[in-house]
mmCIF file of C-alpha atoms and ligand atoms in Angstrom:
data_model
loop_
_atom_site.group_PDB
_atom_site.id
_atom_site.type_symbol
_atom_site.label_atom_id
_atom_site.label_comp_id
_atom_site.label_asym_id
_atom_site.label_seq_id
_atom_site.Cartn_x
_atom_site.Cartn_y
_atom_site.Cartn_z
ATOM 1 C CA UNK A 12 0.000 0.000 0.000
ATOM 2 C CA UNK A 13 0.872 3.464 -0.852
ATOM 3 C CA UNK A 14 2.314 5.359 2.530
ATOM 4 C CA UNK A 15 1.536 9.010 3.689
ATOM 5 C CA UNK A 16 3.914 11.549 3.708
ATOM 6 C CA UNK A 17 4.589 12.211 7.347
ATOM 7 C CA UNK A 18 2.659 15.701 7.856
ATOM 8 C CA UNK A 19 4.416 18.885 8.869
ATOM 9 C CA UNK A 20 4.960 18.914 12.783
ATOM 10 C CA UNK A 21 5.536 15.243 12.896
ATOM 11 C CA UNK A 22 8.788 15.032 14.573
ATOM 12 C CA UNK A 23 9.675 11.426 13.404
ATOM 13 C CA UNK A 24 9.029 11.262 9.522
ATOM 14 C CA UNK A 25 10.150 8.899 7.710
ATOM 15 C CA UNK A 26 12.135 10.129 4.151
ATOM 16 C CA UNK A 27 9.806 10.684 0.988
ATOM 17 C CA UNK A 28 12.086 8.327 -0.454
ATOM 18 C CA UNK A 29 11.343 5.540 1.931
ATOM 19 C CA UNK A 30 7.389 6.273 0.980
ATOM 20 C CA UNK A 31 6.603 3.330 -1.243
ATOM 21 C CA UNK A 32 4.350 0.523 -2.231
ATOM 22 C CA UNK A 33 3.108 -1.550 0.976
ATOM 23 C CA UNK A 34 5.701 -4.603 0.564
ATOM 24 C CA UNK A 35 8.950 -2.290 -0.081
ATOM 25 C CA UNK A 36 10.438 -2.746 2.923
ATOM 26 C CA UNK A 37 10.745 -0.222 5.561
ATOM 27 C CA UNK A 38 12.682 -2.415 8.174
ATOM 28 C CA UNK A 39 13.234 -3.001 11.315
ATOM 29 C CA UNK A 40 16.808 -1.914 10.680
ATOM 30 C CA UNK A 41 15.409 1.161 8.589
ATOM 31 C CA UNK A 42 13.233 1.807 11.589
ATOM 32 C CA UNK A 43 16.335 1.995 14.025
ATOM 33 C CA UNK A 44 18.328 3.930 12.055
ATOM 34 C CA UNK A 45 15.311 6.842 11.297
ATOM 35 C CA UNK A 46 15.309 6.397 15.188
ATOM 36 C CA UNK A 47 18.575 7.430 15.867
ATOM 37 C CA UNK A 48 18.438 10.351 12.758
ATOM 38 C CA UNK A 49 15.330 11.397 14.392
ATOM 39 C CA UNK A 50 16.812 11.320 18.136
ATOM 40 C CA UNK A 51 13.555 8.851 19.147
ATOM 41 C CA UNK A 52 15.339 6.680 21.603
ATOM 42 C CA UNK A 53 13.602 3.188 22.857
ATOM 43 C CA UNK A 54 13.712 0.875 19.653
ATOM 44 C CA UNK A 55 16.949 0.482 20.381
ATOM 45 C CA UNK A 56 16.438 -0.841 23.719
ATOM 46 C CA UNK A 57 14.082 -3.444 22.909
ATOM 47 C CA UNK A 58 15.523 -4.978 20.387
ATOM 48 C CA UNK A 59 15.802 -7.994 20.588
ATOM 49 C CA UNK A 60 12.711 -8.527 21.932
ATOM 50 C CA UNK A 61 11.105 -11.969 23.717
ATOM 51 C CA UNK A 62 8.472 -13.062 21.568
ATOM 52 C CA UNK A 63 4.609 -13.054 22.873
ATOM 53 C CA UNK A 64 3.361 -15.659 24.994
ATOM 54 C CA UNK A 65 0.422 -17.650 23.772
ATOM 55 C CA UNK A 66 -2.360 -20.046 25.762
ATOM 56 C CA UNK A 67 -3.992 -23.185 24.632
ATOM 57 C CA UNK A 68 -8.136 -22.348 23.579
ATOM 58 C CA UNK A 69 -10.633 -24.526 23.985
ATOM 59 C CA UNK A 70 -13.238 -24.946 20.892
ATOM 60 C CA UNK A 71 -14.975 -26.698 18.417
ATOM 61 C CA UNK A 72 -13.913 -26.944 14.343
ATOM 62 C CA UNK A 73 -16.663 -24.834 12.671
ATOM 63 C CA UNK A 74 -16.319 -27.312 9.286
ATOM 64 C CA UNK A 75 -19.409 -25.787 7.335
ATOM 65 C CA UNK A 76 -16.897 -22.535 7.264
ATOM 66 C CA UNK A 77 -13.809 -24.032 6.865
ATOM 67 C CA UNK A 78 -11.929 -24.277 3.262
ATOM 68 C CA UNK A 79 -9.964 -28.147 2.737
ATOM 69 C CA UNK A 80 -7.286 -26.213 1.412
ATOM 70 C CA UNK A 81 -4.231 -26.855 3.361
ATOM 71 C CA UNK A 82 -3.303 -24.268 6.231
ATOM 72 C CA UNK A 83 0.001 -22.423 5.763
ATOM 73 C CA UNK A 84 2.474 -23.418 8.839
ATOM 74 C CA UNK A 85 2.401 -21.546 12.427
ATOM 75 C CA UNK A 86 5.627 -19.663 10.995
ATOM 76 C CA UNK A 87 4.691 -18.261 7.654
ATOM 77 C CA UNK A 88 1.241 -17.243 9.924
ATOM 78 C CA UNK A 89 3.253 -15.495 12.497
ATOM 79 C CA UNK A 90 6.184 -14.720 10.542
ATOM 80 C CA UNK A 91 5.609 -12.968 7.819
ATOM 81 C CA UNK A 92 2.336 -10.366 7.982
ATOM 82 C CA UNK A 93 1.339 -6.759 8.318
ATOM 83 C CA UNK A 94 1.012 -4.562 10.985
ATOM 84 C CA UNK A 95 2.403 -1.146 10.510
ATOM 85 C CA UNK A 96 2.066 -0.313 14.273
ATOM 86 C CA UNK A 97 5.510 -2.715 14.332
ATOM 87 C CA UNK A 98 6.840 -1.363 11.386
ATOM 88 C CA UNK A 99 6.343 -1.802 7.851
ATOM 89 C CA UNK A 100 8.706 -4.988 6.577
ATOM 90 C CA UNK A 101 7.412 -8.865 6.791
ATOM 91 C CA UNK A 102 9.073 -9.753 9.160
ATOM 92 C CA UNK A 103 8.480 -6.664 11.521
ATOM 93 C CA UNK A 104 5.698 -7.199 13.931
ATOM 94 C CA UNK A 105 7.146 -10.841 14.672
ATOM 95 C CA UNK A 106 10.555 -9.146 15.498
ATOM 96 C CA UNK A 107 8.509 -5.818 16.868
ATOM 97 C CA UNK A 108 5.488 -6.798 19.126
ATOM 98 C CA UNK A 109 7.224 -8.728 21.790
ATOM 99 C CA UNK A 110 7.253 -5.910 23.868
ATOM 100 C CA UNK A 111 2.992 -5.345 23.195
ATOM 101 C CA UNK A 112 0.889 -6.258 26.091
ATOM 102 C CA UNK A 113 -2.578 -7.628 25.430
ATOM 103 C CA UNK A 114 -3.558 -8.186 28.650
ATOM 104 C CA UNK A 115 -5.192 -6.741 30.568
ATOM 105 C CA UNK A 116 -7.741 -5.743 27.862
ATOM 106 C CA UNK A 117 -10.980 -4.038 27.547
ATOM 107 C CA UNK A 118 -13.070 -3.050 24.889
ATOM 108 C CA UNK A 119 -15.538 0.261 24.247
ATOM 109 C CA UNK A 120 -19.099 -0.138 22.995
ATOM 110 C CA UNK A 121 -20.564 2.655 21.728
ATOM 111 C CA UNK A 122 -22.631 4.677 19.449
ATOM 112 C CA UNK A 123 -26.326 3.742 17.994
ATOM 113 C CA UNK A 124 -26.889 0.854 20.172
ATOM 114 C CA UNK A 125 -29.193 0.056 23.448
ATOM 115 C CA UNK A 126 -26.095 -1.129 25.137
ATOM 116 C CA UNK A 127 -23.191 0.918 25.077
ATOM 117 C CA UNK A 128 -19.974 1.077 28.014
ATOM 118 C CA UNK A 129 -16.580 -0.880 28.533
ATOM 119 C CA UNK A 130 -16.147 -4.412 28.995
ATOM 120 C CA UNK A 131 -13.291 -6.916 29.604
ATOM 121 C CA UNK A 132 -12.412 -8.885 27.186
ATOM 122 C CA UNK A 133 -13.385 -11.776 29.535
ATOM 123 C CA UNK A 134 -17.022 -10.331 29.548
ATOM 124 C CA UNK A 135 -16.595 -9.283 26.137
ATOM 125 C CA UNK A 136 -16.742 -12.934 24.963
ATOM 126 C CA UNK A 137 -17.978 -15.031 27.770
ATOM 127 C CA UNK A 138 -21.569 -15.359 26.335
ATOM 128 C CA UNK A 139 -19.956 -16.692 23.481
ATOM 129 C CA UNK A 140 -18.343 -20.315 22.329
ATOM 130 C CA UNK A 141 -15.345 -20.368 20.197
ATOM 131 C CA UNK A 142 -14.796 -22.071 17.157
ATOM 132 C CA UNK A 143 -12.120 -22.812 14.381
ATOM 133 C CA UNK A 144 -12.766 -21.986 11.205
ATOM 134 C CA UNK A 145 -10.172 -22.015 8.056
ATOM 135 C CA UNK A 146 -10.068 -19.108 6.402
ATOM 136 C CA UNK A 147 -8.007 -17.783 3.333
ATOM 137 C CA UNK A 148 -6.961 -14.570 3.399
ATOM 138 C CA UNK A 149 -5.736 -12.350 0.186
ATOM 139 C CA UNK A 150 -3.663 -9.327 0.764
ATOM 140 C CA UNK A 151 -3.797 -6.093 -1.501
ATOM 141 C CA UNK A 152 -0.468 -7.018 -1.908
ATOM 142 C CA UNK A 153 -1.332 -10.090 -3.821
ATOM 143 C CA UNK A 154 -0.242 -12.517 -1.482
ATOM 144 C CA UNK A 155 -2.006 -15.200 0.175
ATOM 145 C CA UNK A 156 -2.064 -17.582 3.305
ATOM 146 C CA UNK A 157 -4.838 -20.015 4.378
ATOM 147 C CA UNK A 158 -5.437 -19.724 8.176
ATOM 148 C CA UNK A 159 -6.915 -21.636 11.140
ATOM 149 C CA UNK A 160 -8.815 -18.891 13.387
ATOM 150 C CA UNK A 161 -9.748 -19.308 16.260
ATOM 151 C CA UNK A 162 -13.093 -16.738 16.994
ATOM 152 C CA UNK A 163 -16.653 -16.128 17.303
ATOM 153 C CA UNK A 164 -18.836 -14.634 14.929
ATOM 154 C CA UNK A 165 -18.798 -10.620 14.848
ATOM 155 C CA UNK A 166 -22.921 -10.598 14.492
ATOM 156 C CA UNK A 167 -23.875 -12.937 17.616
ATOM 157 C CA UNK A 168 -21.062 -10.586 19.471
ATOM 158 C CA UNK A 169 -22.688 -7.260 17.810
ATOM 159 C CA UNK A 170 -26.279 -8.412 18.578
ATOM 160 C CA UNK A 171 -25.700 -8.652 22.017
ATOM 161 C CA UNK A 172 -25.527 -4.371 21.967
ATOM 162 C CA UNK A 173 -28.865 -4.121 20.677
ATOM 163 C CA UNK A 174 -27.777 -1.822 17.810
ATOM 164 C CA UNK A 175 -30.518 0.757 16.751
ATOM 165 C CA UNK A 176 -32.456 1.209 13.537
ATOM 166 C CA UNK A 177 -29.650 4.129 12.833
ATOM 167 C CA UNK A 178 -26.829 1.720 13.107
ATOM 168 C CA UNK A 179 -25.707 1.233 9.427
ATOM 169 C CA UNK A 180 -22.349 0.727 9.747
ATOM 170 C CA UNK A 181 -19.793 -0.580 12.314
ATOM 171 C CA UNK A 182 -16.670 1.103 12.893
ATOM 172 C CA UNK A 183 -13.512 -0.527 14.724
ATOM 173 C CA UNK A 184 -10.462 0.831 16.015
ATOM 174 C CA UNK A 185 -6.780 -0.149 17.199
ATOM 175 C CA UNK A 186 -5.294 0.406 20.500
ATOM 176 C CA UNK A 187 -2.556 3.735 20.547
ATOM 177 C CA UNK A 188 0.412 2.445 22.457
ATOM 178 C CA UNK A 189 3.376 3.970 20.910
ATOM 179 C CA UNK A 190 5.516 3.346 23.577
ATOM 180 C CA UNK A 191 4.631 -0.559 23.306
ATOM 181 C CA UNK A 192 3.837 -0.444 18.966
ATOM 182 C CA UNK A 193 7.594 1.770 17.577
ATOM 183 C CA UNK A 194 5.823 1.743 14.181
ATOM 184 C CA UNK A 195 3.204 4.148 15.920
ATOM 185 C CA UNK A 196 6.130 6.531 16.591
ATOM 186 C CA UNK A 197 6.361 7.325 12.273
ATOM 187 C CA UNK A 198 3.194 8.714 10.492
ATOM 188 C CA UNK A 199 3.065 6.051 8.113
ATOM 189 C CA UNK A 200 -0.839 6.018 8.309
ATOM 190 C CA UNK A 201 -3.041 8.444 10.543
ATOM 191 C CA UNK A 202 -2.530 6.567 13.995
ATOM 192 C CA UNK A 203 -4.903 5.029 15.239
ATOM 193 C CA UNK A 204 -5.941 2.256 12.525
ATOM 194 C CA UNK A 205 -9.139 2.820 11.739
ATOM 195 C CA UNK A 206 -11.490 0.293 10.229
ATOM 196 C CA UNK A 207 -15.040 -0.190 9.163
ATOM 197 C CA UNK A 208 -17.951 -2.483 8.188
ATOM 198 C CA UNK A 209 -21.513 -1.993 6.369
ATOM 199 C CA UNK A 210 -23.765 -3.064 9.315
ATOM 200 C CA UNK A 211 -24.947 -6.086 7.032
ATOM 201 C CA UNK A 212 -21.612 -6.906 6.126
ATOM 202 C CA UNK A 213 -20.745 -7.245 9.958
ATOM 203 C CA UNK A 214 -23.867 -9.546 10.579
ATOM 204 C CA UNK A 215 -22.974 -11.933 7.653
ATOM 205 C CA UNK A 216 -21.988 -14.889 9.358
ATOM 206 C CA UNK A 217 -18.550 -15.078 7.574
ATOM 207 C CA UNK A 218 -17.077 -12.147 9.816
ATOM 208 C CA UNK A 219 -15.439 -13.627 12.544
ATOM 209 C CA UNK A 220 -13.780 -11.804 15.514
ATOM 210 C CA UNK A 221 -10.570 -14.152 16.202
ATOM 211 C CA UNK A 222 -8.897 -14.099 19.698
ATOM 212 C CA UNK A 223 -6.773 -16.940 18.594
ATOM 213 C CA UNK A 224 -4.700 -19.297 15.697
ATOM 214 C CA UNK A 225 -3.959 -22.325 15.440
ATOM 215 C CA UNK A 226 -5.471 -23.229 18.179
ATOM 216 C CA UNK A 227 -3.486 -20.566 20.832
ATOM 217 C CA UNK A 228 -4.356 -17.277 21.630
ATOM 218 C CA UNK A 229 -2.916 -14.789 18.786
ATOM 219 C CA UNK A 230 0.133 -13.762 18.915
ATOM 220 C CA UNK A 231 0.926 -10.376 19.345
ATOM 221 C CA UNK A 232 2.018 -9.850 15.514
ATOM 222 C CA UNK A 233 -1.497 -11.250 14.424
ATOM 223 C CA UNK A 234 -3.865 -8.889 16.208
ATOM 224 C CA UNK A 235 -3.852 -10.135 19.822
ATOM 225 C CA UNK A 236 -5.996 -10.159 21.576
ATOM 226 C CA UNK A 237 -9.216 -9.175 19.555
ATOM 227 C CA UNK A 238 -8.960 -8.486 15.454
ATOM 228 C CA UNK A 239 -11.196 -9.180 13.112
ATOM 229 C CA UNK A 240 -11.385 -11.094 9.881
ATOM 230 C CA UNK A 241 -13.964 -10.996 6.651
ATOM 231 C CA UNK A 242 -12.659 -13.570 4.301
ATOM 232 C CA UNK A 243 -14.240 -11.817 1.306
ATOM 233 C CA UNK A 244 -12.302 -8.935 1.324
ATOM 234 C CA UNK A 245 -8.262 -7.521 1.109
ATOM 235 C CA UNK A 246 -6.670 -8.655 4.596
ATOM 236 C CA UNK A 247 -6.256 -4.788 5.247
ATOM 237 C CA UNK A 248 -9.864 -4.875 6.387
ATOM 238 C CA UNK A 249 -8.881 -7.381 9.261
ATOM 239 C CA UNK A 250 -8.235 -4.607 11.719
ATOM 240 C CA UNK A 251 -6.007 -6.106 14.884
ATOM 241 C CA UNK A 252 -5.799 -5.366 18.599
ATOM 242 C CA UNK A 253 -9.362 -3.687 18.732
ATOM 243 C CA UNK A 254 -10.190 -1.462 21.797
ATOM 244 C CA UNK A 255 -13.094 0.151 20.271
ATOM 245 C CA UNK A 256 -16.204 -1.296 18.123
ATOM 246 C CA UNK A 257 -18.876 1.396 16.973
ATOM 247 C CA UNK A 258 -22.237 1.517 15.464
ATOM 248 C CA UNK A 259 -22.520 4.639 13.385
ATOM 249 C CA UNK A 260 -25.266 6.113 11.164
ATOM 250 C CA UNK A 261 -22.769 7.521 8.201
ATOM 251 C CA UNK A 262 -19.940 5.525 6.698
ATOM 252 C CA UNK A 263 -16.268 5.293 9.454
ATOM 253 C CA UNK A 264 -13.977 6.323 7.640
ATOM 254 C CA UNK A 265 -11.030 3.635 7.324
ATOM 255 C CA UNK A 266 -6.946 4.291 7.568
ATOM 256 C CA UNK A 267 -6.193 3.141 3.873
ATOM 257 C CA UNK A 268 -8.835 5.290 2.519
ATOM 258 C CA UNK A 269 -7.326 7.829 4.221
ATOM 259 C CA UNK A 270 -3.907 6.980 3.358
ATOM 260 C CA UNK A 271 -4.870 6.688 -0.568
ATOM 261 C CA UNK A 272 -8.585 6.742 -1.891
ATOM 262 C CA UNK A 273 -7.849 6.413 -5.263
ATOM 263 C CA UNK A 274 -5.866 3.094 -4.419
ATOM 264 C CA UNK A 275 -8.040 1.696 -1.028
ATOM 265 C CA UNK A 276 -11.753 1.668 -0.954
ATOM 266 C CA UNK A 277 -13.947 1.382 1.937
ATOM 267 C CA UNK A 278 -15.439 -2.216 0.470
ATOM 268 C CA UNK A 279 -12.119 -3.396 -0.193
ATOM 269 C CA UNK A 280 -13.496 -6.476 -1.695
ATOM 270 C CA UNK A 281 -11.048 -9.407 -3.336
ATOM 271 C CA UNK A 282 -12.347 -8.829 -6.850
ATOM 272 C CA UNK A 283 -9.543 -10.286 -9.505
ATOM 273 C CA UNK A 284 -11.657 -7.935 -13.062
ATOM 274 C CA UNK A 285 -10.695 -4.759 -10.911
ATOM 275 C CA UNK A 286 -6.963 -3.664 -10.707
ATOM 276 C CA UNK A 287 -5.123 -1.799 -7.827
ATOM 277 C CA UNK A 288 -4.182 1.217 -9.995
ATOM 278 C CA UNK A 289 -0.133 0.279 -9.549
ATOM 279 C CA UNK A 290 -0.505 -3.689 -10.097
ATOM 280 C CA UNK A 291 -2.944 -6.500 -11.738
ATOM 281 C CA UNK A 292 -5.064 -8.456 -8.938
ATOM 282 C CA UNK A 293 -5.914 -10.999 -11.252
ATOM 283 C CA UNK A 294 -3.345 -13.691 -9.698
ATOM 284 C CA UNK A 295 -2.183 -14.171 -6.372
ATOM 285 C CA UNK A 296 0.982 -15.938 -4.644
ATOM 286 C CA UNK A 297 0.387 -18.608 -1.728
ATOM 287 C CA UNK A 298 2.827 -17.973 0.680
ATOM 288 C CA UNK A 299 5.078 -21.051 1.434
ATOM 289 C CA UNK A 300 4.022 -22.632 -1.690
ATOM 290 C CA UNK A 301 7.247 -24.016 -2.760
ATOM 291 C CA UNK A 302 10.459 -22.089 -4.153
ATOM 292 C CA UNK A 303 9.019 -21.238 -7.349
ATOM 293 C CA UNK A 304 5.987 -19.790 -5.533
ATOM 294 C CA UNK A 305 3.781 -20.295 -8.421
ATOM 295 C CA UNK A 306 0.599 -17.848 -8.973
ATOM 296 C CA UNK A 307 -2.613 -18.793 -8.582
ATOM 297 C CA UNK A 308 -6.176 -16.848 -10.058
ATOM 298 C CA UNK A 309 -7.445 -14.967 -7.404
ATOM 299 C CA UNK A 310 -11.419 -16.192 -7.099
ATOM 300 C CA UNK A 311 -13.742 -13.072 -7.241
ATOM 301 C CA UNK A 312 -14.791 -12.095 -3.433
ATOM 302 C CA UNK A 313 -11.822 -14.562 -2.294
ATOM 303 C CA UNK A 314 -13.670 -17.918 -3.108
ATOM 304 C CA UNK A 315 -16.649 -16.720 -1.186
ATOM 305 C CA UNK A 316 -18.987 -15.466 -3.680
ATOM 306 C CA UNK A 317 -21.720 -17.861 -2.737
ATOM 307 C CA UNK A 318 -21.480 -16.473 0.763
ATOM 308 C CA UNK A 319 -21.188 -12.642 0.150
ATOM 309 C CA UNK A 320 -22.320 -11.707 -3.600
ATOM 310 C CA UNK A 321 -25.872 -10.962 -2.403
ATOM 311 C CA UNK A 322 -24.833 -7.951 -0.144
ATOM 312 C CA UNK A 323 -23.512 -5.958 -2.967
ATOM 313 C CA UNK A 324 -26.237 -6.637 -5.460
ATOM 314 C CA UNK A 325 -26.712 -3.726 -7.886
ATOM 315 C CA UNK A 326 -23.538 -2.166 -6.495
ATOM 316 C CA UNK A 327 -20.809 -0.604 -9.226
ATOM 317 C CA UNK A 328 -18.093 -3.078 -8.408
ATOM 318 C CA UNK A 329 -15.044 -1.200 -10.352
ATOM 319 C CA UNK A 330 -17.039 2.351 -8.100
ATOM 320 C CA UNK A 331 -17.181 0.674 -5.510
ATOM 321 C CA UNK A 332 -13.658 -1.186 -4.740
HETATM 322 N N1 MTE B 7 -4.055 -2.341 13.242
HETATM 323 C C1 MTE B 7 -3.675 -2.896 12.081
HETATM 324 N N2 MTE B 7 -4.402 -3.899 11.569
HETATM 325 C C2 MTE B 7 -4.015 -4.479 10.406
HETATM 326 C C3 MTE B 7 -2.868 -4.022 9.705
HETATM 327 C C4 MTE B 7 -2.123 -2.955 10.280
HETATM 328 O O1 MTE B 7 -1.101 -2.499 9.734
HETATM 329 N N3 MTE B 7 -2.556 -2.431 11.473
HETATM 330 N N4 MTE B 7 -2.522 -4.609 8.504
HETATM 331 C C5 MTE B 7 -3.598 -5.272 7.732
HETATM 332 C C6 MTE B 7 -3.106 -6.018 6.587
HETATM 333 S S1 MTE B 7 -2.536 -5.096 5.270
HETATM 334 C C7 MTE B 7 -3.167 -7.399 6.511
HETATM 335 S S2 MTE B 7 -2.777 -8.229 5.080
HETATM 336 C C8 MTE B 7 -3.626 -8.200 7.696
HETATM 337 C C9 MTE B 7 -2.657 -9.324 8.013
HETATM 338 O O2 MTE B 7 -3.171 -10.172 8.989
HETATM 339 P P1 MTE B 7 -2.293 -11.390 9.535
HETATM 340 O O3 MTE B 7 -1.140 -10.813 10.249
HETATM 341 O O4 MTE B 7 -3.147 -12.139 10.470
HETATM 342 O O5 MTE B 7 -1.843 -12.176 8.369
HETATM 343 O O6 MTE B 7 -3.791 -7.394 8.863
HETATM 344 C C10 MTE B 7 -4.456 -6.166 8.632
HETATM 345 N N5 MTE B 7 -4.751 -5.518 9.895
HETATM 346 MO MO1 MO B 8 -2.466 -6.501 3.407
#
């Protein structure tokens, strides 16, 4: 993805020239060194860092939602991702986020709903029984991995708030730590991550808010310990490390939109006939799939068409990306 210029006042930009595509590196060694230009002290010192800790979940395999594709391998999963609050590289938030500490954790309710205030996480989910699903997930970048949540659905969760006739859309947002997230420390995108759903689009039983892979609770680098995921669109949409979930009456607005409209819509659905304007999204590389890494045609909505295409009836697909 396309990076902002840092705006004037920001005393930690990174260099126009460093501004890129999302997958040029900006790395953790990049990171250090605009650390020490800048005078930002503290990367330094936590590097290197112990990675998170993770607990064994108890659940059931949801198989009616699961693809047989094979799942990629706990590393590739944890090893080689996106989350710009660790910095921008691959490898980054594994090498980053030890220091990140999802617990204690709460999350904020509010907006258009009956039931609004701050909850645990532990009362957050308690109503609710986890389950595995297998998901794949396609980045803008056009990579992809196939991955064994571990979640409950986002509209049994969201029903529980009692959301109001005015509630059309959900909007989520990701914890500001900067002192615990280094990549928060650069104005790569406006912090914090911002992310949002049509309220139908939340309520399709697809979107699933994960609190663990693989069986363990996520690792810090994957969005511990609350992110979401929607199969069906770019894995940009599966905001991590939520502390805030909305209902809202106009369209959130959402970090890559921000960032770059005319790249990163709000639907930001997998859609192979509709090009990112810098690169095709017609094929797609499986991570891990051999040396050669051979590319594979990404499937309109992700595979899921069956699932999704009825939200987005009538809708200007190439308008609407
Ligand atoms: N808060 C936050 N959430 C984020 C991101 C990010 O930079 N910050 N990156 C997104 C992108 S671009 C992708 S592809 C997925 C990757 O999810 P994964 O680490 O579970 O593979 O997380 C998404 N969620
Ligand atoms: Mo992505």
């Amino acid at each position: 993805m396309l990076i902002k210029r840092p705006r004037p006042g920001d005393s930690a930009g990174i260099l126009p020239s460093q501004i890129t595509a999302e997958g040029t590196y900006l790395s953790r060694r990049t990171l250090l060194q605009a650390a020490l230009a800048a005078g930002v002290t503290g990367i330094g010192a936590a590097w290197p860092e112990p990675a998170s800790a993770t607990t064994d979940l108890t659940f059931k395999r949801n198989e009616a939602f699961s693809t047989t594709e094979a799942p990629n391998s706990y590393e590739d999963v944890t090893g080689y991702n996106n989350f710009y609050e660790f910095g921008t590289g691959k490898s980054d938030p594994a090498a980053n986020s030890g220091r990140f500490k999802p617990t204690p954790w709460t999350v904020t309710i509010s907006g258009e709903a009956e039931t609004t205030g701050k909850f645990t996480l532990e009362d957050f989910l308690k109503p609710h029984a986890l389950e595995e699903r297998v998901y794949r997930l396609r980045c803008v970048e056009a990579w992809s991995m196939v991955i064994p949540w571990v979640g409950v659905p986002l509209g049994d969760v969201l029903k529980r708030f009692k959301p109001t006739s005015k509630a059309k859309y959900v909007a989520f947002k990701t914890v500001m730590r900067p002192s615990e997230m280094p990549g928060q420390r650069y104005a790569v995108l406006d912090w914090p991550y911002v992310e949002g759903l049509r309220i139908d689009e939340a309520m399709n039983p697809l979107s699933l808010l994960a609190v663990g892979v693989y069986g363990k609770t996520l690792p810090n680098q994957n969005g511990a310990p609350l992110r979401l995921v929607t199969p069906w669109k770019y894995g940009f949409k599966g905001i991590k490390s939520i502390v805030e979930i909305s209902f809202t009456e106009k369209e959130p607005p959402t970090s890559w939109n921000i960032s770059a409209s005319h790249e990163y819509g709000f639907y930001a659905n997998v859609n192979p006939n509709v090009d990112h304007p810098r690169w095709s999204q017609a094929r797609e590389r499986r991570i891990g799939a051999g040396l050669f890494n051979a590319r594979i045609p990404t499937q309109m909505f992700n595979g899921y068409e069956k699932e999704v295409a009825g939200l987005y009836r009538g809708m200007d697909l190439a308008k609407n990306y």
